[in-house]
Each structure stands twice: as C-alpha cells, then as structure tokens.
Amino acid sequence: MDEEYDVIVLGTGLKECILSGLLSVDGLKVLHMDIEN
C-alpha cells in the first residue's frame, strides 16, 4: 500500500466514526481502520 494519508484513525467506535467523517468532509485523506483487522 503506497497511499499517503493525512490522518489515521484506529477504532470503529462512535467517536472514531464521527471524527473520521468530520475530517474527510473537511478535505483530509483519512485511513479509518479497525484494530481487529
């Protein structure tokens, strides 16, 4: 994976989902990962 991201969010709880959604709407490239995967 040679992608570059502005932010990496670990976890898929409510707070993490809201955070990654807000950051992506703001134009940042977000990698959102679950710790189990």
Tab-separated table of N, CA and C in Angstrom:
chain	number	residue	atom	x	y	z
A	1	MET	N	0.854	-1.174	0.000
A	1	MET	CA	0.000	0.000	0.000
A	1	MET	C	0.900	1.238	0.000
A	2	ASP	N	0.934	1.942	-1.110
A	2	ASP	CA	1.766	3.137	-1.243
A	2	ASP	C	0.956	4.419	-1.127
A	3	GLU	N	-0.171	4.362	-0.463
A	3	GLU	CA	-1.023	5.542	-0.298
A	3	GLU	C	-0.483	6.439	0.806
A	4	GLU	N	-0.731	7.723	0.683
A	4	GLU	CA	-0.407	8.669	1.752
A	4	GLU	C	-1.699	9.229	2.310
A	5	TYR	N	-1.765	9.314	3.626
A	5	TYR	CA	-2.951	9.808	4.309
A	5	TYR	C	-2.575	10.972	5.210
A	6	ASP	N	-3.516	11.867	5.400
A	6	ASP	CA	-3.311	12.982	6.322
A	6	ASP	C	-3.514	12.537	7.762
A	7	VAL	N	-4.459	11.602	7.951
A	7	VAL	CA	-4.838	11.157	9.297
A	7	VAL	C	-5.099	9.658	9.272
A	8	ILE	N	-4.689	8.972	10.329
A	8	ILE	CA	-5.044	7.569	10.524
A	8	ILE	C	-5.851	7.480	11.808
A	9	VAL	N	-7.065	6.929	11.703
A	9	VAL	CA	-7.947	6.775	12.861
A	9	VAL	C	-8.058	5.283	13.153
A	10	LEU	N	-7.690	4.887	14.366
A	10	LEU	CA	-7.785	3.488	14.781
A	10	LEU	C	-9.007	3.301	15.660
A	11	GLY	N	-9.828	2.319	15.311
A	11	GLY	CA	-11.035	2.028	16.074
A	11	GLY	C	-12.271	2.405	15.287
A	12	THR	N	-13.373	1.719	15.600
A	12	THR	CA	-14.619	1.962	14.870
A	12	THR	C	-15.773	2.289	15.808
A	13	GLY	N	-15.440	2.858	16.952
A	13	GLY	CA	-16.485	3.301	17.872
A	13	GLY	C	-17.164	4.559	17.343
A	14	LEU	N	-18.178	5.002	18.046
A	14	LEU	CA	-18.937	6.175	17.617
A	14	LEU	C	-18.047	7.406	17.486
A	15	LYS	N	-17.188	7.643	18.467
A	15	LYS	CA	-16.304	8.825	18.427
A	15	LYS	C	-15.359	8.783	17.239
A	16	GLU	N	-14.786	7.615	16.980
A	16	GLU	CA	-13.851	7.479	15.866
A	16	GLU	C	-14.553	7.665	14.523
A	17	CYS	N	-15.768	7.149	14.401
A	17	CYS	CA	-16.526	7.306	13.156
A	17	CYS	C	-16.883	8.768	12.907
A	18	ILE	N	-17.313	9.449	13.944
A	18	ILE	CA	-17.643	10.873	13.810
A	18	ILE	C	-16.389	11.663	13.454
A	19	LEU	N	-15.285	11.386	14.138
A	19	LEU	CA	-14.033	12.092	13.874
A	19	LEU	C	-13.575	11.894	12.432
A	20	SER	N	-13.551	10.657	11.961
A	20	SER	CA	-13.088	10.409	10.594
A	20	SER	C	-14.030	11.026	9.569
A	21	GLY	N	-15.327	11.018	9.849
A	21	GLY	CA	-16.282	11.660	8.945
A	21	GLY	C	-16.075	13.157	8.859
A	22	LEU	N	-15.895	13.796	10.003
A	22	LEU	CA	-15.676	15.248	10.016
A	22	LEU	C	-14.371	15.623	9.320
A	23	LEU	N	-13.332	14.852	9.551
A	23	LEU	CA	-12.048	15.149	8.918
A	23	LEU	C	-12.113	14.971	7.405
A	24	SER	N	-12.800	13.931	6.940
A	24	SER	CA	-12.892	13.708	5.499
A	24	SER	C	-13.760	14.763	4.823
A	25	VAL	N	-14.815	15.203	5.485
A	25	VAL	CA	-15.649	16.277	4.933
A	25	VAL	C	-14.842	17.573	4.839
A	26	ASP	N	-13.890	17.735	5.750
A	26	ASP	CA	-13.034	18.925	5.759
A	26	ASP	C	-11.941	18.850	4.691
A	27	GLY	N	-11.882	17.731	3.967
A	27	GLY	CA	-10.950	17.616	2.852
A	27	GLY	C	-9.682	16.830	3.126
A	28	LEU	N	-9.572	16.245	4.316
A	28	LEU	CA	-8.391	15.450	4.633
A	28	LEU	C	-8.567	14.020	4.135
A	29	LYS	N	-7.465	13.394	3.762
A	29	LYS	CA	-7.489	12.000	3.342
A	29	LYS	C	-7.306	11.137	4.583
A	30	VAL	N	-8.343	10.355	4.921
A	30	VAL	CA	-8.397	9.623	6.187
A	30	VAL	C	-8.339	8.119	5.930
A	31	LEU	N	-7.474	7.441	6.676
A	31	LEU	CA	-7.462	5.983	6.713
A	31	LEU	C	-8.108	5.587	8.032
A	32	HIS	N	-9.238	4.895	7.953
A	32	HIS	CA	-10.014	4.514	9.139
A	32	HIS	C	-9.921	2.996	9.265
A	33	MET	N	-9.259	2.526	10.332
A	33	MET	CA	-9.011	1.097	10.494
A	33	MET	C	-9.574	0.585	11.808
A	34	ASP	N	-10.019	-0.663	11.758
A	34	ASP	CA	-10.430	-1.354	12.972
A	34	ASP	C	-9.219	-2.106	13.512
A	35	ILE	N	-9.012	-2.062	14.782
A	35	ILE	CA	-7.831	-2.676	15.399
A	35	ILE	C	-7.818	-4.200	15.214
A	36	GLU	N	-8.960	-4.815	14.985
A	36	GLU	CA	-9.046	-6.266	14.813
A	36	GLU	C	-8.632	-6.710	13.414
A	37	ASN	N	-8.560	-5.813	12.449
A	37	ASN	CA	-8.235	-6.191	11.059
A	37	ASN	C	-6.790	-5.972	10.757
